mmCIF file with all atom_site columns, C-alpha atoms in Angstrom:
data_model
loop_
_atom_site.group_PDB
_atom_site.id
_atom_site.type_symbol
_atom_site.label_atom_id
_atom_site.label_alt_id
_atom_site.label_comp_id
_atom_site.label_asym_id
_atom_site.label_entity_id
_atom_site.label_seq_id
_atom_site.pdbx_PDB_ins_code
_atom_site.Cartn_x
_atom_site.Cartn_y
_atom_site.Cartn_z
_atom_site.occupancy
_atom_site.B_iso_or_equiv
_atom_site.pdbx_formal_charge
_atom_site.auth_seq_id
_atom_site.auth_comp_id
_atom_site.auth_asym_id
_atom_site.auth_atom_id
_atom_site.pdbx_PDB_model_num
ATOM 1   C CA . ASP A 1 1   ? 0.882   54.267 -36.828 1.00 61.00 ? 1   ASP A CA 1
ATOM 2   C CA . GLY A 1 2   ? -1.664  54.049 -39.606 1.00 70.00 ? 2   GLY A CA 1
ATOM 3   C CA . GLY A 1 3   ? -5.119  55.408 -39.074 1.00 90.00 ? 3   GLY A CA 1
ATOM 4   C CA . ILE A 1 4   ? -7.691  58.058 -39.781 1.00 93.00 ? 4   ILE A CA 1
ATOM 5   C CA . THR A 1 5   ? -7.554  61.524 -38.334 1.00 94.00 ? 5   THR A CA 1
ATOM 6   C CA . GLN A 1 6   ? -10.632 63.677 -38.103 1.00 95.00 ? 6   GLN A CA 1
ATOM 7   C CA . SER A 1 7   ? -10.523 67.268 -37.058 1.00 91.00 ? 7   SER A CA 1
ATOM 8   C CA . PRO A 1 8   ? -11.730 69.155 -35.235 1.00 91.00 ? 8   PRO A CA 1
ATOM 9   C CA . LYS A 1 9   ? -13.259 66.945 -32.524 1.00 91.00 ? 9   LYS A CA 1
ATOM 10  C CA . TYR A 1 10  ? -15.816 69.574 -31.605 1.00 92.00 ? 10  TYR A CA 1
ATOM 11  C CA . LEU A 1 11  ? -17.144 72.298 -33.842 1.00 92.00 ? 11  LEU A CA 1
ATOM 12  C CA . PHE A 1 12  ? -19.662 75.042 -33.299 1.00 92.00 ? 12  PHE A CA 1
ATOM 13  C CA . ARG A 1 13  ? -21.250 76.831 -36.202 1.00 90.00 ? 13  ARG A CA 1
ATOM 14  C CA . LYS A 1 14  ? -23.707 79.635 -36.509 1.00 89.00 ? 14  LYS A CA 1
ATOM 15  C CA . GLU A 1 15  ? -26.777 79.092 -38.587 1.00 87.00 ? 15  GLU A CA 1
ATOM 16  C CA . GLY A 1 16  ? -26.248 80.036 -42.192 1.00 87.00 ? 16  GLY A CA 1
ATOM 17  C CA . GLN A 1 17  ? -22.518 79.307 -42.221 1.00 90.00 ? 17  GLN A CA 1
ATOM 18  C CA . ASN A 1 18  ? -20.728 76.618 -44.159 1.00 93.00 ? 18  ASN A CA 1
ATOM 19  C CA . VAL A 1 19  ? -18.217 74.505 -42.277 1.00 94.00 ? 19  VAL A CA 1
ATOM 20  C CA . THR A 1 20  ? -15.675 71.924 -43.440 1.00 96.00 ? 20  THR A CA 1
ATOM 21  C CA . LEU A 1 21  ? -14.774 68.772 -41.532 1.00 96.00 ? 21  LEU A CA 1
ATOM 22  C CA . SER A 1 22  ? -11.391 67.251 -42.198 1.00 97.00 ? 22  SER A CA 1
ATOM 23  C CA . CYS A 1 23  ? -10.642 63.550 -42.699 1.00 97.00 ? 23  CYS A CA 1
ATOM 24  C CA . GLU A 1 24  ? -7.151  62.258 -43.479 1.00 97.00 ? 24  GLU A CA 1
ATOM 25  C CA . GLN A 1 25  ? -5.979  58.640 -43.680 1.00 96.00 ? 25  GLN A CA 1
ATOM 26  C CA . ASN A 1 26  ? -2.536  57.117 -44.105 1.00 95.00 ? 26  ASN A CA 1
ATOM 27  C CA . LEU A 1 27  ? -3.714  53.547 -44.620 1.00 92.00 ? 27  LEU A CA 1
ATOM 28  C CA . ASN A 1 28  ? -3.467  53.684 -48.391 1.00 93.00 ? 28  ASN A CA 1
ATOM 29  C CA . HIS A 1 29  ? -7.164  52.819 -48.563 1.00 91.00 ? 29  HIS A CA 1
ATOM 30  C CA . ASP A 1 30  ? -8.899  53.533 -51.836 1.00 91.00 ? 30  ASP A CA 1
ATOM 31  C CA . ALA A 1 31  ? -12.374 54.087 -50.430 1.00 91.00 ? 31  ALA A CA 1
ATOM 32  C CA . MET A 1 32  ? -13.465 56.746 -47.981 1.00 93.00 ? 32  MET A CA 1
ATOM 33  C CA . TYR A 1 33  ? -16.852 57.441 -46.449 1.00 93.00 ? 33  TYR A CA 1
ATOM 34  C CA . TRP A 1 34  ? -18.718 60.013 -44.428 1.00 95.00 ? 34  TRP A CA 1
ATOM 35  C CA . TYR A 1 35  ? -21.421 58.976 -42.011 1.00 93.00 ? 35  TYR A CA 1
ATOM 36  C CA . ARG A 1 36  ? -23.722 60.933 -39.805 1.00 94.00 ? 36  ARG A CA 1
ATOM 37  C CA . GLN A 1 37  ? -24.998 59.649 -36.496 1.00 88.00 ? 37  GLN A CA 1
ATOM 38  C CA . ASP A 1 38  ? -28.036 60.943 -34.627 1.00 87.00 ? 38  ASP A CA 1
ATOM 39  C CA . PRO A 1 39  ? -29.356 59.655 -31.299 1.00 78.00 ? 39  PRO A CA 1
ATOM 40  C CA . GLY A 1 40  ? -31.420 56.507 -31.725 1.00 71.00 ? 40  GLY A CA 1
ATOM 41  C CA . GLN A 1 41  ? -30.413 56.029 -35.335 1.00 75.00 ? 41  GLN A CA 1
ATOM 42  C CA . GLY A 1 42  ? -27.796 53.975 -37.037 1.00 78.00 ? 42  GLY A CA 1
ATOM 43  C CA . LEU A 1 43  ? -24.984 55.522 -38.995 1.00 86.00 ? 43  LEU A CA 1
ATOM 44  C CA . ARG A 1 44  ? -26.261 56.992 -42.234 1.00 89.00 ? 44  ARG A CA 1
ATOM 45  C CA . LEU A 1 45  ? -24.117 57.391 -45.317 1.00 89.00 ? 45  LEU A CA 1
ATOM 46  C CA . ILE A 1 46  ? -23.638 60.918 -46.615 1.00 95.00 ? 46  ILE A CA 1
ATOM 47  C CA . TYR A 1 47  ? -21.043 60.485 -49.377 1.00 95.00 ? 47  TYR A CA 1
ATOM 48  C CA . TYR A 1 48  ? -18.433 57.975 -50.368 1.00 92.00 ? 48  TYR A CA 1
ATOM 49  C CA . SER A 1 49  ? -15.497 57.913 -52.737 1.00 94.00 ? 49  SER A CA 1
ATOM 50  C CA . GLN A 1 50  ? -13.723 54.937 -54.255 1.00 89.00 ? 50  GLN A CA 1
ATOM 51  C CA . ILE A 1 51  ? -11.120 56.780 -56.248 1.00 92.00 ? 51  ILE A CA 1
ATOM 52  C CA . VAL A 1 52  ? -9.510  60.183 -56.435 1.00 94.00 ? 52  VAL A CA 1
ATOM 53  C CA . ASN A 1 53  ? -11.628 62.840 -58.140 1.00 95.00 ? 53  ASN A CA 1
ATOM 54  C CA . ASP A 1 54  ? -14.748 60.718 -57.948 1.00 94.00 ? 54  ASP A CA 1
ATOM 55  C CA . PHE A 1 55  ? -17.447 60.433 -55.296 1.00 94.00 ? 55  PHE A CA 1
ATOM 56  C CA . GLN A 1 56  ? -21.010 59.231 -54.968 1.00 92.00 ? 56  GLN A CA 1
ATOM 57  C CA . LYS A 1 57  ? -23.993 60.427 -52.977 1.00 93.00 ? 57  LYS A CA 1
ATOM 58  C CA . GLY A 1 58  ? -25.139 58.316 -50.090 1.00 89.00 ? 58  GLY A CA 1
ATOM 59  C CA . ASP A 1 59  ? -28.552 58.218 -48.491 1.00 86.00 ? 59  ASP A CA 1
ATOM 60  C CA . ILE A 1 60  ? -28.554 61.736 -47.027 1.00 93.00 ? 60  ILE A CA 1
ATOM 61  C CA . ALA A 1 61  ? -26.317 63.840 -49.282 1.00 95.00 ? 61  ALA A CA 1
ATOM 62  C CA . GLU A 1 62  ? -28.559 66.915 -49.427 1.00 95.00 ? 62  GLU A CA 1
ATOM 63  C CA . GLY A 1 63  ? -26.913 69.915 -47.834 1.00 95.00 ? 63  GLY A CA 1
ATOM 64  C CA . TYR A 1 64  ? -23.439 68.374 -47.931 1.00 97.00 ? 64  TYR A CA 1
ATOM 65  C CA . SER A 1 65  ? -20.555 68.469 -50.383 1.00 97.00 ? 65  SER A CA 1
ATOM 66  C CA . VAL A 1 66  ? -17.242 66.623 -50.598 1.00 97.00 ? 66  VAL A CA 1
ATOM 67  C CA . SER A 1 67  ? -14.065 66.543 -52.613 1.00 97.00 ? 67  SER A CA 1
ATOM 68  C CA . ARG A 1 68  ? -11.403 63.882 -53.183 1.00 97.00 ? 68  ARG A CA 1
ATOM 69  C CA . GLU A 1 69  ? -8.405  65.627 -54.666 1.00 97.00 ? 69  GLU A CA 1
ATOM 70  C CA . LYS A 1 70  ? -5.957  63.330 -52.902 1.00 96.00 ? 70  LYS A CA 1
ATOM 71  C CA . LYS A 1 71  ? -6.222  59.685 -51.934 1.00 96.00 ? 71  LYS A CA 1
ATOM 72  C CA . GLU A 1 72  ? -5.472  60.526 -48.314 1.00 97.00 ? 72  GLU A CA 1
ATOM 73  C CA . SER A 1 73  ? -8.037  63.262 -47.854 1.00 97.00 ? 73  SER A CA 1
ATOM 74  C CA . PHE A 1 74  ? -11.838 63.417 -48.020 1.00 98.00 ? 74  PHE A CA 1
ATOM 75  C CA . PRO A 1 75  ? -13.151 66.660 -46.511 1.00 98.00 ? 75  PRO A CA 1
ATOM 76  C CA . LEU A 1 76  ? -16.854 67.155 -45.912 1.00 97.00 ? 76  LEU A CA 1
ATOM 77  C CA . THR A 1 77  ? -18.504 70.552 -46.148 1.00 97.00 ? 77  THR A CA 1
ATOM 78  C CA . VAL A 1 78  ? -21.745 71.059 -44.270 1.00 95.00 ? 78  VAL A CA 1
ATOM 79  C CA . THR A 1 79  ? -23.500 73.824 -46.126 1.00 93.00 ? 79  THR A CA 1
ATOM 80  C CA . SER A 1 80  ? -26.143 76.244 -44.952 1.00 88.00 ? 80  SER A CA 1
ATOM 81  C CA . ALA A 1 81  ? -28.617 74.210 -46.991 1.00 87.00 ? 81  ALA A CA 1
ATOM 82  C CA . GLN A 1 82  ? -28.407 71.365 -44.480 1.00 88.00 ? 82  GLN A CA 1
ATOM 83  C CA . LYS A 1 83  ? -31.479 71.911 -42.368 1.00 87.00 ? 83  LYS A CA 1
ATOM 84  C CA . ASN A 1 84  ? -30.463 69.991 -39.291 1.00 90.00 ? 84  ASN A CA 1
ATOM 85  C CA . PRO A 1 85  ? -26.674 69.768 -39.198 1.00 92.00 ? 85  PRO A CA 1
ATOM 86  C CA . THR A 1 86  ? -26.157 69.199 -35.478 1.00 93.00 ? 86  THR A CA 1
ATOM 87  C CA . ALA A 1 87  ? -24.859 65.636 -35.277 1.00 93.00 ? 87  ALA A CA 1
ATOM 88  C CA . PHE A 1 88  ? -21.864 63.391 -34.828 1.00 93.00 ? 88  PHE A CA 1
ATOM 89  C CA . TYR A 1 89  ? -19.930 62.861 -38.052 1.00 95.00 ? 89  TYR A CA 1
ATOM 90  C CA . LEU A 1 90  ? -17.740 59.841 -38.663 1.00 94.00 ? 90  LEU A CA 1
ATOM 91  C CA . CYS A 1 91  ? -15.272 59.319 -41.453 1.00 95.00 ? 91  CYS A CA 1
ATOM 92  C CA . ALA A 1 92  ? -14.203 55.825 -42.471 1.00 92.00 ? 92  ALA A CA 1
ATOM 93  C CA . SER A 1 93  ? -11.957 54.203 -45.022 1.00 91.00 ? 93  SER A CA 1
ATOM 94  C CA . SER A 1 94  ? -11.596 50.769 -46.503 1.00 86.00 ? 94  SER A CA 1
ATOM 95  C CA . ILE A 1 95  ? -9.955  48.705 -49.173 1.00 80.00 ? 95  ILE A CA 1
ATOM 96  C CA . ILE A 1 96  ? -12.091 47.753 -52.143 1.00 73.00 ? 96  ILE A CA 1
ATOM 97  C CA . PRO A 1 97  ? -14.049 45.538 -51.839 1.00 62.00 ? 97  PRO A CA 1
ATOM 98  C CA . PRO A 1 98  ? -14.708 46.627 -48.269 1.00 58.00 ? 98  PRO A CA 1
ATOM 99  C CA . TYR A 1 99  ? -13.815 43.623 -46.172 1.00 61.00 ? 99  TYR A CA 1
ATOM 100 C CA . GLY A 1 100 ? -12.496 45.883 -43.466 1.00 66.00 ? 100 GLY A CA 1
ATOM 101 C CA . TYR A 1 101 ? -13.277 49.395 -42.315 1.00 79.00 ? 101 TYR A CA 1
ATOM 102 C CA . THR A 1 102 ? -11.393 51.841 -40.175 1.00 85.00 ? 102 THR A CA 1
ATOM 103 C CA . PHE A 1 103 ? -13.162 54.727 -38.484 1.00 88.00 ? 103 PHE A CA 1
ATOM 104 C CA . GLY A 1 104 ? -11.905 58.099 -37.378 1.00 91.00 ? 104 GLY A CA 1
ATOM 105 C CA . SER A 1 105 ? -12.718 59.371 -33.911 1.00 89.00 ? 105 SER A CA 1
ATOM 106 C CA . GLY A 1 106 ? -15.477 61.638 -35.166 1.00 92.00 ? 106 GLY A CA 1
ATOM 107 C CA . THR A 1 107 ? -16.422 65.302 -35.159 1.00 94.00 ? 107 THR A CA 1
ATOM 108 C CA . ARG A 1 108 ? -19.324 66.577 -33.115 1.00 93.00 ? 108 ARG A CA 1
ATOM 109 C CA . LEU A 1 109 ? -20.909 69.523 -34.879 1.00 94.00 ? 109 LEU A CA 1
ATOM 110 C CA . THR A 1 110 ? -23.275 71.828 -33.039 1.00 94.00 ? 110 THR A CA 1
ATOM 111 C CA . VAL A 1 111 ? -25.155 74.613 -34.732 1.00 90.00 ? 111 VAL A CA 1
ATOM 112 C CA . VAL A 1 112 ? -25.892 77.527 -32.438 1.00 86.00 ? 112 VAL A CA 1
ATOM 113 C CA . GLU Z 2 1   ? -34.970 49.395 -50.012 1.00 78.00 ? 1   GLU Z CA 1
ATOM 114 C CA . ASP Z 2 2   ? -32.246 48.051 -47.745 1.00 81.00 ? 2   ASP Z CA 1
ATOM 115 C CA . LYS Z 2 3   ? -33.338 47.372 -44.198 1.00 88.00 ? 3   LYS Z CA 1
ATOM 116 C CA . VAL Z 2 4   ? -31.385 46.507 -41.046 1.00 92.00 ? 4   VAL Z CA 1
ATOM 117 C CA . VAL Z 2 5   ? -33.258 45.931 -37.805 1.00 94.00 ? 5   VAL Z CA 1
ATOM 118 C CA . GLN Z 2 6   ? -31.561 45.397 -34.488 1.00 95.00 ? 6   GLN Z CA 1
ATOM 119 C CA . SER Z 2 7   ? -33.307 44.212 -31.370 1.00 96.00 ? 7   SER Z CA 1
ATOM 120 C CA . PRO Z 2 8   ? -33.738 44.970 -28.632 1.00 95.00 ? 8   PRO Z CA 1
ATOM 121 C CA . LEU Z 2 9   ? -33.069 48.682 -28.958 1.00 92.00 ? 9   LEU Z CA 1
ATOM 122 C CA . SER Z 2 10  ? -32.068 48.863 -25.340 1.00 94.00 ? 10  SER Z CA 1
ATOM 123 C CA . LEU Z 2 11  ? -31.098 46.295 -22.730 1.00 95.00 ? 11  LEU Z CA 1
ATOM 124 C CA . VAL Z 2 12  ? -30.176 46.592 -19.066 1.00 97.00 ? 12  VAL Z CA 1
ATOM 125 C CA . VAL Z 2 13  ? -28.558 43.644 -17.315 1.00 97.00 ? 13  VAL Z CA 1
ATOM 126 C CA . HIS Z 2 14  ? -26.414 42.940 -14.284 1.00 97.00 ? 14  HIS Z CA 1
ATOM 127 C CA . GLU Z 2 15  ? -22.814 41.853 -14.305 1.00 98.00 ? 15  GLU Z CA 1
ATOM 128 C CA . GLY Z 2 16  ? -22.473 38.163 -14.968 1.00 97.00 ? 16  GLY Z CA 1
ATOM 129 C CA . ASP Z 2 17  ? -25.598 37.926 -17.113 1.00 98.00 ? 17  ASP Z CA 1
ATOM 130 C CA . THR Z 2 18  ? -25.502 36.580 -20.660 1.00 98.00 ? 18  THR Z CA 1
ATOM 131 C CA . VAL Z 2 19  ? -27.051 38.662 -23.430 1.00 98.00 ? 19  VAL Z CA 1
ATOM 132 C CA . THR Z 2 20  ? -28.032 37.995 -27.021 1.00 98.00 ? 20  THR Z CA 1
ATOM 133 C CA . LEU Z 2 21  ? -28.300 40.839 -29.482 1.00 98.00 ? 21  LEU Z CA 1
ATOM 134 C CA . ASN Z 2 22  ? -30.150 40.359 -32.736 1.00 98.00 ? 22  ASN Z CA 1
ATOM 135 C CA . CYS Z 2 23  ? -29.687 41.762 -36.203 1.00 97.00 ? 23  CYS Z CA 1
ATOM 136 C CA . SER Z 2 24  ? -31.950 41.025 -39.143 1.00 97.00 ? 24  SER Z CA 1
ATOM 137 C CA . TYR Z 2 25  ? -31.325 42.441 -42.574 1.00 95.00 ? 25  TYR Z CA 1
ATOM 138 C CA . GLU Z 2 26  ? -32.765 42.727 -46.035 1.00 92.00 ? 26  GLU Z CA 1
ATOM 139 C CA . VAL Z 2 27  ? -30.145 44.068 -48.396 1.00 88.00 ? 27  VAL Z CA 1
ATOM 140 C CA . THR Z 2 28  ? -29.208 43.507 -52.009 1.00 84.00 ? 28  THR Z CA 1
ATOM 141 C CA . ASN Z 2 29  ? -25.784 42.231 -53.034 1.00 84.00 ? 29  ASN Z CA 1
ATOM 142 C CA . PHE Z 2 30  ? -24.890 41.101 -49.536 1.00 88.00 ? 30  PHE Z CA 1
ATOM 143 C CA . ARG Z 2 31  ? -21.176 40.466 -48.984 1.00 86.00 ? 31  ARG Z CA 1
ATOM 144 C CA . SER Z 2 32  ? -20.610 40.173 -45.247 1.00 88.00 ? 32  SER Z CA 1
ATOM 145 C CA . LEU Z 2 33  ? -21.921 41.343 -41.913 1.00 92.00 ? 33  LEU Z CA 1
ATOM 146 C CA . LEU Z 2 34  ? -19.886 43.345 -39.447 1.00 91.00 ? 34  LEU Z CA 1
ATOM 147 C CA . TRP Z 2 35  ? -20.452 43.910 -35.735 1.00 93.00 ? 35  TRP Z CA 1
ATOM 148 C CA . TYR Z 2 36  ? -19.133 47.011 -34.028 1.00 92.00 ? 36  TYR Z CA 1
ATOM 149 C CA . LYS Z 2 37  ? -19.016 48.241 -30.445 1.00 92.00 ? 37  LYS Z CA 1
ATOM 150 C CA . GLN Z 2 38  ? -19.459 51.952 -29.986 1.00 87.00 ? 38  GLN Z CA 1
ATOM 151 C CA . GLU Z 2 39  ? -18.747 53.610 -26.691 1.00 83.00 ? 39  GLU Z CA 1
ATOM 152 C CA . LYS Z 2 40  ? -18.147 57.312 -26.773 1.00 72.00 ? 40  LYS Z CA 1
ATOM 153 C CA . LYS Z 2 41  ? -16.812 57.922 -30.233 1.00 71.00 ? 41  LYS Z CA 1
ATOM 154 C CA . ALA Z 2 42  ? -15.897 55.785 -33.202 1.00 77.00 ? 42  ALA Z CA 1
ATOM 155 C CA . PRO Z 2 43  ? -17.169 52.228 -33.534 1.00 84.00 ? 43  PRO Z CA 1
ATOM 156 C CA . THR Z 2 44  ? -14.567 49.565 -32.894 1.00 86.00 ? 44  THR Z CA 1
ATOM 157 C CA . PHE Z 2 45  ? -14.589 46.418 -34.929 1.00 86.00 ? 45  PHE Z CA 1
ATOM 158 C CA . LEU Z 2 46  ? -15.710 43.168 -33.326 1.00 92.00 ? 46  LEU Z CA 1
ATOM 159 C CA . PHE Z 2 47  ? -16.452 40.580 -35.996 1.00 90.00 ? 47  PHE Z CA 1
ATOM 160 C CA . MET Z 2 48  ? -16.827 40.078 -39.705 1.00 89.00 ? 48  MET Z CA 1
ATOM 161 C CA . LEU Z 2 49  ? -19.070 37.219 -40.755 1.00 92.00 ? 49  LEU Z CA 1
ATOM 162 C CA . THR Z 2 50  ? -19.197 35.935 -44.278 1.00 88.00 ? 50  THR Z CA 1
ATOM 163 C CA . SER Z 2 51  ? -20.323 32.318 -43.990 1.00 86.00 ? 51  SER Z CA 1
ATOM 164 C CA . SER Z 2 52  ? -23.469 30.888 -42.478 1.00 88.00 ? 52  SER Z CA 1
ATOM 165 C CA . GLY Z 2 53  ? -23.293 28.744 -39.400 1.00 89.00 ? 53  GLY Z CA 1
ATOM 166 C CA . ILE Z 2 54  ? -19.673 29.378 -38.498 1.00 90.00 ? 54  ILE Z CA 1
ATOM 167 C CA . GLU Z 2 55  ? -19.366 30.892 -35.055 1.00 93.00 ? 55  GLU Z CA 1
ATOM 168 C CA . LYS Z 2 56  ? -16.714 33.490 -34.475 1.00 93.00 ? 56  LYS Z CA 1
ATOM 169 C CA . LYS Z 2 57  ? -15.447 33.948 -30.939 1.00 95.00 ? 57  LYS Z CA 1
ATOM 170 C CA . SER Z 2 58  ? -13.368 36.507 -29.168 1.00 94.00 ? 58  SER Z CA 1
ATOM 171 C CA . GLY Z 2 59  ? -13.163 36.032 -25.435 1.00 96.00 ? 59  GLY Z CA 1
ATOM 172 C CA . ARG Z 2 60  ? -16.646 36.362 -23.992 1.00 97.00 ? 60  ARG Z CA 1
ATOM 173 C CA . LEU Z 2 61  ? -18.117 37.533 -27.295 1.00 97.00 ? 61  LEU Z CA 1
ATOM 174 C CA . SER Z 2 62  ? -19.322 35.301 -30.075 1.00 97.00 ? 62  SER Z CA 1
ATOM 175 C CA . SER Z 2 63  ? -21.362 35.803 -33.203 1.00 97.00 ? 63  SER Z CA 1
ATOM 176 C CA . ILE Z 2 64  ? -22.984 33.749 -35.904 1.00 96.00 ? 64  ILE Z CA 1
ATOM 177 C CA . LEU Z 2 65  ? -24.633 34.480 -39.233 1.00 95.00 ? 65  LEU Z CA 1
ATOM 178 C CA . ASP Z 2 66  ? -27.585 32.817 -40.919 1.00 94.00 ? 66  ASP Z CA 1
ATOM 179 C CA . LYS Z 2 67  ? -27.615 33.853 -44.571 1.00 89.00 ? 67  LYS Z CA 1
ATOM 180 C CA . LYS Z 2 68  ? -30.722 31.873 -45.334 1.00 91.00 ? 68  LYS Z CA 1
ATOM 181 C CA . GLU Z 2 69  ? -32.835 33.521 -42.637 1.00 91.00 ? 69  GLU Z CA 1
ATOM 182 C CA . LEU Z 2 70  ? -30.978 36.837 -43.007 1.00 94.00 ? 70  LEU Z CA 1
ATOM 183 C CA . PHE Z 2 71  ? -29.989 37.418 -39.427 1.00 95.00 ? 71  PHE Z CA 1
ATOM 184 C CA . SER Z 2 72  ? -27.064 37.427 -37.089 1.00 97.00 ? 72  SER Z CA 1
ATOM 185 C CA . ILE Z 2 73  ? -26.705 37.281 -33.326 1.00 97.00 ? 73  ILE Z CA 1
ATOM 186 C CA . LEU Z 2 74  ? -24.047 38.593 -31.013 1.00 98.00 ? 74  LEU Z CA 1
ATOM 187 C CA . ASN Z 2 75  ? -23.684 36.846 -27.666 1.00 98.00 ? 75  ASN Z CA 1
ATOM 188 C CA . ILE Z 2 76  ? -21.881 38.221 -24.669 1.00 98.00 ? 76  ILE Z CA 1
ATOM 189 C CA . THR Z 2 77  ? -21.402 35.907 -21.704 1.00 98.00 ? 77  THR Z CA 1
ATOM 190 C CA . ALA Z 2 78  ? -20.474 36.884 -18.142 1.00 98.00 ? 78  ALA Z CA 1
ATOM 191 C CA . THR Z 2 79  ? -21.114 40.544 -18.927 1.00 98.00 ? 79  THR Z CA 1
ATOM 192 C CA . GLN Z 2 80  ? -19.019 43.237 -17.292 1.00 97.00 ? 80  GLN Z CA 1
ATOM 193 C CA . THR Z 2 81  ? -19.650 46.946 -16.820 1.00 97.00 ? 81  THR Z CA 1
ATOM 194 C CA . GLY Z 2 82  ? -17.066 47.586 -19.534 1.00 96.00 ? 82  GLY Z CA 1
ATOM 195 C CA . ASP Z 2 83  ? -19.392 45.892 -22.018 1.00 97.00 ? 83  ASP Z CA 1
ATOM 196 C CA . SER Z 2 84  ? -21.791 48.831 -21.701 1.00 96.00 ? 84  SER Z CA 1
ATOM 197 C CA . ALA Z 2 85  ? -21.979 50.354 -25.163 1.00 94.00 ? 85  ALA Z CA 1
ATOM 198 C CA . VAL Z 2 86  ? -24.045 50.555 -28.304 1.00 91.00 ? 86  VAL Z CA 1
ATOM 199 C CA . TYR Z 2 87  ? -23.586 47.506 -30.513 1.00 94.00 ? 87  TYR Z CA 1
ATOM 200 C CA . LEU Z 2 88  ? -24.042 48.086 -34.223 1.00 92.00 ? 88  LEU Z CA 1
ATOM 201 C CA . CYS Z 2 89  ? -24.466 45.526 -36.939 1.00 93.00 ? 89  CYS Z CA 1
ATOM 202 C CA . ALA Z 2 90  ? -23.674 46.448 -40.514 1.00 91.00 ? 90  ALA Z CA 1
ATOM 203 C CA . PRO Z 2 91  ? -24.257 44.284 -43.560 1.00 91.00 ? 91  PRO Z CA 1
ATOM 204 C CA . THR Z 2 92  ? -21.891 45.231 -46.330 1.00 86.00 ? 92  THR Z CA 1
ATOM 205 C CA . ILE Z 2 93  ? -23.266 45.525 -49.832 1.00 80.00 ? 93  ILE Z CA 1
ATOM 206 C CA . ASP Z 2 94  ? -20.994 46.123 -52.800 1.00 71.00 ? 94  ASP Z CA 1
ATOM 207 C CA . ASN Z 2 95  ? -18.757 48.920 -51.541 1.00 64.00 ? 95  ASN Z CA 1
ATOM 208 C CA . ASP Z 2 96  ? -20.844 50.176 -48.684 1.00 75.00 ? 96  ASP Z CA 1
ATOM 209 C CA . MET Z 2 97  ? -22.228 49.287 -45.265 1.00 80.00 ? 97  MET Z CA 1
ATOM 210 C CA . ARG Z 2 98  ? -25.755 49.630 -44.001 1.00 85.00 ? 98  ARG Z CA 1
ATOM 211 C CA . PHE Z 2 99  ? -26.011 50.166 -40.281 1.00 87.00 ? 99  PHE Z CA 1
ATOM 212 C CA . GLY Z 2 100 ? -28.746 49.191 -37.891 1.00 88.00 ? 100 GLY Z CA 1
ATOM 213 C CA . ALA Z 2 101 ? -29.852 51.647 -35.213 1.00 87.00 ? 101 ALA Z CA 1
ATOM 214 C CA . GLY Z 2 102 ? -27.891 49.704 -32.637 1.00 91.00 ? 102 GLY Z CA 1
ATOM 215 C CA . THR Z 2 103 ? -28.650 48.020 -29.330 1.00 94.00 ? 103 THR Z CA 1
ATOM 216 C CA . ARG Z 2 104 ? -27.750 50.047 -26.273 1.00 93.00 ? 104 ARG Z CA 1
ATOM 217 C CA . LEU Z 2 105 ? -26.473 47.644 -23.632 1.00 96.00 ? 105 LEU Z CA 1
ATOM 218 C CA . THR Z 2 106 ? -26.122 48.802 -20.053 1.00 96.00 ? 106 THR Z CA 1
ATOM 219 C CA . VAL Z 2 107 ? -24.443 46.463 -17.597 1.00 97.00 ? 107 VAL Z CA 1
ATOM 220 C CA . LYS Z 2 108 ? -25.006 47.348 -13.956 1.00 97.00 ? 108 LYS Z CA 1
ATOM 221 C CA . PRO Z 2 109 ? -22.609 46.281 -11.210 1.00 95.00 ? 109 PRO Z CA 1
#
């Protein structure tokens, strides 16, 4: 079945450490996105990519980095520069233009 | 700056009630508006609206878009406890979505 796989589902990180969240899709979608969700707020865009080896900053890119070496994969690294990284992270993909989106099941990151 | 406002932020009803959720938006290069239902994890797709005034229906849920007044509503009739969730609206602009904060609906037995 086609879909998006995010891993891990739960992640704990110590302050000062970098951590990478995985996102893989087998939908042959060109575009991929990372969103962050905090209680009481809508999903906020961190980064998105429309093509391999290219990506754009979203609204809250500071403290995050991404890569798009393969069409299927769009990993997100939460760096130690991200001041408040505890959140729920969702990866999504779409065709271009985005008349349909598919979401992964999310990764809940907790900084301890 | 793009703006998406959903109201109410929170709503508690009893089974069988009808609810209306609102979404107003101010975005550039609007393409369509999506509604999602989010329970524990990833949002699940409900509707995509591209044309004004055409109601989309799926069972007890329906939605309509007004592109002139820049808003959309999501109606749920005969609510059930399984409708309890956060409902997100998301206008799409170019190659991106802008999400509202969501309406948290709680349906009590």
